[in-house]
Coordinates of N, CA and C and ligand atoms in Angstrom, one line a residue:
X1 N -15.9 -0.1 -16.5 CA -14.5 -0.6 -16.6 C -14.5 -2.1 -16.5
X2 N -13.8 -2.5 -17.5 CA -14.5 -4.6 -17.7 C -13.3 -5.2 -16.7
X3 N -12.3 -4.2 -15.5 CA -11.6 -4.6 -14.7 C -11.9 -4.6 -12.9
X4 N -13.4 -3.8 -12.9 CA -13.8 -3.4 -12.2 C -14.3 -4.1 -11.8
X5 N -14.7 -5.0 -10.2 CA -15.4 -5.6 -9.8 C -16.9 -5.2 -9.7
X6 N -17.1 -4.0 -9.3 CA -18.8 -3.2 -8.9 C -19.1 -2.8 -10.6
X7 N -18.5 -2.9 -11.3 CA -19.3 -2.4 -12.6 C -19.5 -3.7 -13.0
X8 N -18.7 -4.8 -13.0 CA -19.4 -6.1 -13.6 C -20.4 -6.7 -12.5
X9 N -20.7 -6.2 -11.5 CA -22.1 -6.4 -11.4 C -22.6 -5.6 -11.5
X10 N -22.6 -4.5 -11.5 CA -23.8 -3.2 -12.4 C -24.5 -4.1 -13.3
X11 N -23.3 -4.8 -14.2 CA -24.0 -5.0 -15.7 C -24.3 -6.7 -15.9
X12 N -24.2 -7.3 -14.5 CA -24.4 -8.7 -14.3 C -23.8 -9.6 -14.6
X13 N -22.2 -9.3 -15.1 CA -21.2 -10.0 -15.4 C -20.9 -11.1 -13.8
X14 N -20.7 -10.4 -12.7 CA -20.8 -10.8 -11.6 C -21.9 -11.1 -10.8
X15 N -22.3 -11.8 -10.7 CA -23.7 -12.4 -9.1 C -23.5 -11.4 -8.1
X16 N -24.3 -10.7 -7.9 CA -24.8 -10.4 -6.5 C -26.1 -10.5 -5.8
X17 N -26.6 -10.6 -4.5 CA -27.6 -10.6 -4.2 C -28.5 -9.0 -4.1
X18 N -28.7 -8.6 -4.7 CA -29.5 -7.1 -5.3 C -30.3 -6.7 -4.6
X19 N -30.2 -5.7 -3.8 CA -32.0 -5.3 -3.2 C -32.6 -4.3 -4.1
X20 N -31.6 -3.1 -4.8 CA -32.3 -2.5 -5.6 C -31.7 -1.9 -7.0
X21 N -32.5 -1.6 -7.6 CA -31.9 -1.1 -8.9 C -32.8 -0.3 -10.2
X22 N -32.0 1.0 -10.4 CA -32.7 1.2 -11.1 C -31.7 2.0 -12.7
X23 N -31.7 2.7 -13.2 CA -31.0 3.1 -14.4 C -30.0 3.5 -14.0
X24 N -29.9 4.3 -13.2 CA -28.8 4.8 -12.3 C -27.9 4.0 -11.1
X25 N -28.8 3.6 -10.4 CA -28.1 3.2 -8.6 C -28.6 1.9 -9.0
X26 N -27.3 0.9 -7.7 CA -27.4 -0.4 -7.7 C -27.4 -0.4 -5.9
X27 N -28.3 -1.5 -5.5 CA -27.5 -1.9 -4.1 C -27.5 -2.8 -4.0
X28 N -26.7 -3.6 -3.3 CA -26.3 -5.3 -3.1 C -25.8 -5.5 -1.6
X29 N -26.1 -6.5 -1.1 CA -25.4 -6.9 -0.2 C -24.4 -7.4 0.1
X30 N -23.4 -6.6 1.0 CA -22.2 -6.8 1.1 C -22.0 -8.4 1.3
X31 N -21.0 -8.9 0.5 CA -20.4 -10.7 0.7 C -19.7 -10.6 2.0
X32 N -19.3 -9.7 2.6 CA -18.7 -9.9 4.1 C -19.1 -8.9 5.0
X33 N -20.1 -9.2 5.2 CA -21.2 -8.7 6.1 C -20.8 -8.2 7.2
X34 N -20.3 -7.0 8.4 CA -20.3 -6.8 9.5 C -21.1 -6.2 10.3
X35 N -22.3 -6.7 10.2 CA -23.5 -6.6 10.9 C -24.9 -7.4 10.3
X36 N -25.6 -7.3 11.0 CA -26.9 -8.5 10.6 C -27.3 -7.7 9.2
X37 N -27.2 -5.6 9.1 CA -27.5 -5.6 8.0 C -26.1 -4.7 7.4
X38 N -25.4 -5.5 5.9 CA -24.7 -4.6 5.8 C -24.6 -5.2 4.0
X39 N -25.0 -3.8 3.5 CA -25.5 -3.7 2.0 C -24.4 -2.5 1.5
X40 N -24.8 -2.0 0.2 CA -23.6 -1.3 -0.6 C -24.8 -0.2 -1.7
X41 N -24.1 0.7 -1.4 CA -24.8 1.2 -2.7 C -24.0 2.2 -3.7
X42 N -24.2 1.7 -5.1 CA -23.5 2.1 -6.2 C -23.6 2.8 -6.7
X43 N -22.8 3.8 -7.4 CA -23.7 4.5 -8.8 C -23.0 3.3 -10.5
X44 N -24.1 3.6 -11.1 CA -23.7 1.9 -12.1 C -22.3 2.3 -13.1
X45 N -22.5 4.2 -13.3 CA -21.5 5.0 -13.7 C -20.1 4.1 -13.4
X46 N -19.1 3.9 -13.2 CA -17.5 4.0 -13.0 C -17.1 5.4 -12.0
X47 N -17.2 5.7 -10.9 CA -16.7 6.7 -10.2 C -15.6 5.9 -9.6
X48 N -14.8 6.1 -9.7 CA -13.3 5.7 -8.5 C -13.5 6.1 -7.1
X49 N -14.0 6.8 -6.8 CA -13.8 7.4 -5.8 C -14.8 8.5 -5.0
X50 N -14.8 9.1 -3.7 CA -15.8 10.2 -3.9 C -14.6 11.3 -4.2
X51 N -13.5 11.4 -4.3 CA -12.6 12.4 -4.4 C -12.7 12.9 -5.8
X52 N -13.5 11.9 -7.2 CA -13.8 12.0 -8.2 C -15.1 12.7 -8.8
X53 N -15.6 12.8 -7.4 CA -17.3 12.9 -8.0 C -17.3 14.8 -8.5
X54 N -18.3 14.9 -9.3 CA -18.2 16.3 -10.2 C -19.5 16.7 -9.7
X55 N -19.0 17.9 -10.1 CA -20.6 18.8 -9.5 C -22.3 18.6 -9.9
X56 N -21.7 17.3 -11.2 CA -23.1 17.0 -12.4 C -23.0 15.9 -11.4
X57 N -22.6 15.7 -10.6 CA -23.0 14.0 -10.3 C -23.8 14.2 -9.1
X58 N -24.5 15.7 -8.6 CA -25.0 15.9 -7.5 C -26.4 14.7 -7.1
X59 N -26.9 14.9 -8.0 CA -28.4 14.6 -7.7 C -28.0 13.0 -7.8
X60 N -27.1 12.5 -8.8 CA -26.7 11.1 -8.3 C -26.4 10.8 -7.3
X61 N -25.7 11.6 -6.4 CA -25.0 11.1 -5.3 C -26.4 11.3 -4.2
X62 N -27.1 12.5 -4.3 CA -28.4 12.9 -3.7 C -29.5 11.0 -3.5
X63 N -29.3 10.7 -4.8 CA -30.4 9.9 -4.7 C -29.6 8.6 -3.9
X64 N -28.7 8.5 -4.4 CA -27.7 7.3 -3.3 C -27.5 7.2 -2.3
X65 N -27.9 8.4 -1.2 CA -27.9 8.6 0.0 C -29.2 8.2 0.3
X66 N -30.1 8.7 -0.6 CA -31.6 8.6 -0.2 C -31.9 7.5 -0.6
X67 N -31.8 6.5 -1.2 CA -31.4 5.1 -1.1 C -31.3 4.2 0.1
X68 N -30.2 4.5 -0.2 CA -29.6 4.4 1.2 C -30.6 3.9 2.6
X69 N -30.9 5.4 2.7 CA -32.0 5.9 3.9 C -32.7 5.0 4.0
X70 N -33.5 4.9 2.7 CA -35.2 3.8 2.5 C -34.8 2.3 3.1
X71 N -33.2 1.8 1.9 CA -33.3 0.6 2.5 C -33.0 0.2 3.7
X72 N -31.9 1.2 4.5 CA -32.2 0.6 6.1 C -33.2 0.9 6.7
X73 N -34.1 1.8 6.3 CA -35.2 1.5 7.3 C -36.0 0.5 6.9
X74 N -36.4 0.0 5.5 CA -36.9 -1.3 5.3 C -36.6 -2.3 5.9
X75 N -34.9 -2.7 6.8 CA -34.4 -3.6 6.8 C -34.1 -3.3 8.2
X76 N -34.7 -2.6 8.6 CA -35.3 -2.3 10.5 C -34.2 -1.6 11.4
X77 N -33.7 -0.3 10.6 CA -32.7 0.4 11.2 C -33.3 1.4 11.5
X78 N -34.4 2.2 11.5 CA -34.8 3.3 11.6 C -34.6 3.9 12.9
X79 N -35.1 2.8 14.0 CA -35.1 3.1 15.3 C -34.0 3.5 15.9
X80 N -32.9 2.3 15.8 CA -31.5 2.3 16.3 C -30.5 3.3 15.3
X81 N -30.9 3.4 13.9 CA -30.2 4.0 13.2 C -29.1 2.7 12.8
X82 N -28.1 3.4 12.2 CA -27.1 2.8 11.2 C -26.0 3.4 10.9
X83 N -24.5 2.9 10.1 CA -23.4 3.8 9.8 C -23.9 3.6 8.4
X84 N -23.6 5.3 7.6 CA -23.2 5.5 6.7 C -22.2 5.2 6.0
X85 N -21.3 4.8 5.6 CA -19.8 4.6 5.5 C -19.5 5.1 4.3
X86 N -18.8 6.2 3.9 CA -17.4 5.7 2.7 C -16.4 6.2 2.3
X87 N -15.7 4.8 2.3 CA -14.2 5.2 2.5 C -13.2 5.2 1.2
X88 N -12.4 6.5 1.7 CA -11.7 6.8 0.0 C -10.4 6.5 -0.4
X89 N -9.4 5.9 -0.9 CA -8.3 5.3 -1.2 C -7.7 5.1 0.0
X90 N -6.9 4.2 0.0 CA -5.5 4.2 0.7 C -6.0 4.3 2.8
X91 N -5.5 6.0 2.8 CA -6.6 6.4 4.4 C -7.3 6.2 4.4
X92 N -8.3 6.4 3.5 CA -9.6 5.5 4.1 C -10.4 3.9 3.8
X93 N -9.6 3.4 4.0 CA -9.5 1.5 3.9 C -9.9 1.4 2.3
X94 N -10.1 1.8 1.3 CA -10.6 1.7 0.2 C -10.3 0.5 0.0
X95 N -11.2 -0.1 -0.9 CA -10.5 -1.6 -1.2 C -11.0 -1.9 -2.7
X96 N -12.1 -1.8 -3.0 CA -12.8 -1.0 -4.1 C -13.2 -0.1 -4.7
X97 N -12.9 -0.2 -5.9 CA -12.1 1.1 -6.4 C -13.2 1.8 -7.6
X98 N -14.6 1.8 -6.7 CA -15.7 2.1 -7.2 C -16.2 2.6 -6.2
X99 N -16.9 3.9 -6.3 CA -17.6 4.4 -5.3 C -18.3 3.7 -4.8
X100 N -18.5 3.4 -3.4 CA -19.7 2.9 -2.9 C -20.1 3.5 -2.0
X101 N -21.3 3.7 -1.0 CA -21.8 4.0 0.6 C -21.7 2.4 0.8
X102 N -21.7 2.1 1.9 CA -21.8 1.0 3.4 C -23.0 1.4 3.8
X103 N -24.0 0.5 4.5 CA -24.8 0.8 5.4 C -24.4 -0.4 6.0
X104 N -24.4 -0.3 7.3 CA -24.4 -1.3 8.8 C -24.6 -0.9 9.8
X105 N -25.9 -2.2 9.9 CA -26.8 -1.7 11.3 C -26.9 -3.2 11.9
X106 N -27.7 -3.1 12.9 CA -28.7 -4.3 13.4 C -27.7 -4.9 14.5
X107 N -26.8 -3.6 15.0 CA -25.6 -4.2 16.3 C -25.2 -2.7 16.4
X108 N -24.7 -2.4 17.4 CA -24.0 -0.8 17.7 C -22.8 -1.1 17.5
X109 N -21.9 -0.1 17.1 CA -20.8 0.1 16.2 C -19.8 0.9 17.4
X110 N -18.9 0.7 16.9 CA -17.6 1.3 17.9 C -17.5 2.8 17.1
X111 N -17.3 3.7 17.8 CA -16.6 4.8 17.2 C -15.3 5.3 18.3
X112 N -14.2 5.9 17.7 CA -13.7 6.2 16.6 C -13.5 5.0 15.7
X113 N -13.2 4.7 14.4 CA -12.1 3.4 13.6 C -10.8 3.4 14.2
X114 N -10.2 2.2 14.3 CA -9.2 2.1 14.3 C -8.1 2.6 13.6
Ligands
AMP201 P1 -14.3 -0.8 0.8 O1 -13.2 -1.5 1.7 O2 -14.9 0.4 1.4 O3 -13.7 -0.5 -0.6 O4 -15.4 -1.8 0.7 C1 -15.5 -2.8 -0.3 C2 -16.6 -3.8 0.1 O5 -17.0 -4.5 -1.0 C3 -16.2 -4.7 1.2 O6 -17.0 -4.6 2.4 C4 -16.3 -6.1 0.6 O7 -16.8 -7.1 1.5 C5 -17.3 -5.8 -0.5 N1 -17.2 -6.7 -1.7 C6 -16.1 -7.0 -2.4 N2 -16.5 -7.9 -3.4 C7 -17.8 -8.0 -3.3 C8 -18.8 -8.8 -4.1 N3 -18.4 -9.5 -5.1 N4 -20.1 -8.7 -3.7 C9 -20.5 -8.0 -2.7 N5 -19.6 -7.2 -1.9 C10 -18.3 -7.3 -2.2

């Protein structure tokens, strides 16, 4: 979608700082960072939402999590662990309107959200 912020960096219309990428998944580091590590991971598809995701999109979403996993522990979350995050329209703070996961670690996190 050429209105979408996370697809035009899918396709490099947008700068981001990248950790990984491959035909399918993107991840980048979040520009407003709330923790020492806090990155994003995409599918390069156009998903709106996870309320959109289809039953063909399993192993996409499979590998996004497992993503996920590798890069916080690369980036020295293994021990302490990390949030998964993602949040879906409206209730759940959505703000981009492209599926993504959060990861944020490298500080302990409050639970519940506000
Ligand atoms: P959410 O509120 O769950 O939709 O999260 C959207 C996230 O995207 C926020 O944490 C933003 O800081 C992040 N974000 C927005 N624009 C950019 C961008 N151009 N590059 C990297 N992260 C971004």
């Amino acid at each position: 979608m050429s209105n979408c912020i996370f697809c035009n960096i899918a396709s490099g219309i947008i700068p981001a700082q990248k950790l990984y990428e491959d035909e399918e998944i993107l991840a980048f580091q979040d520009v407003s960072p709330q923790g020492p590590v806090h990155f994003l991971v995409i599918p390069k598809k156009h998903i709106p939402n996870i309320m959109e995701l289809e039953v063909t999109d399993t192993l996409l979403i499979g590998r996004m999590l497992h993503k996920a996993q590798a890069l916080a522990q690369e980036q020295g979350c293994a021990e302490k662990g990390a949030r998964f995050v993602i949040n879906c329209k409206s209730h759940g703070g959505q703000t981009v309107d492209h599926l993504h996961i959060h990861v944020i670690g490298g500080r302990p996190l409050g639970w519940p959200p506000g």
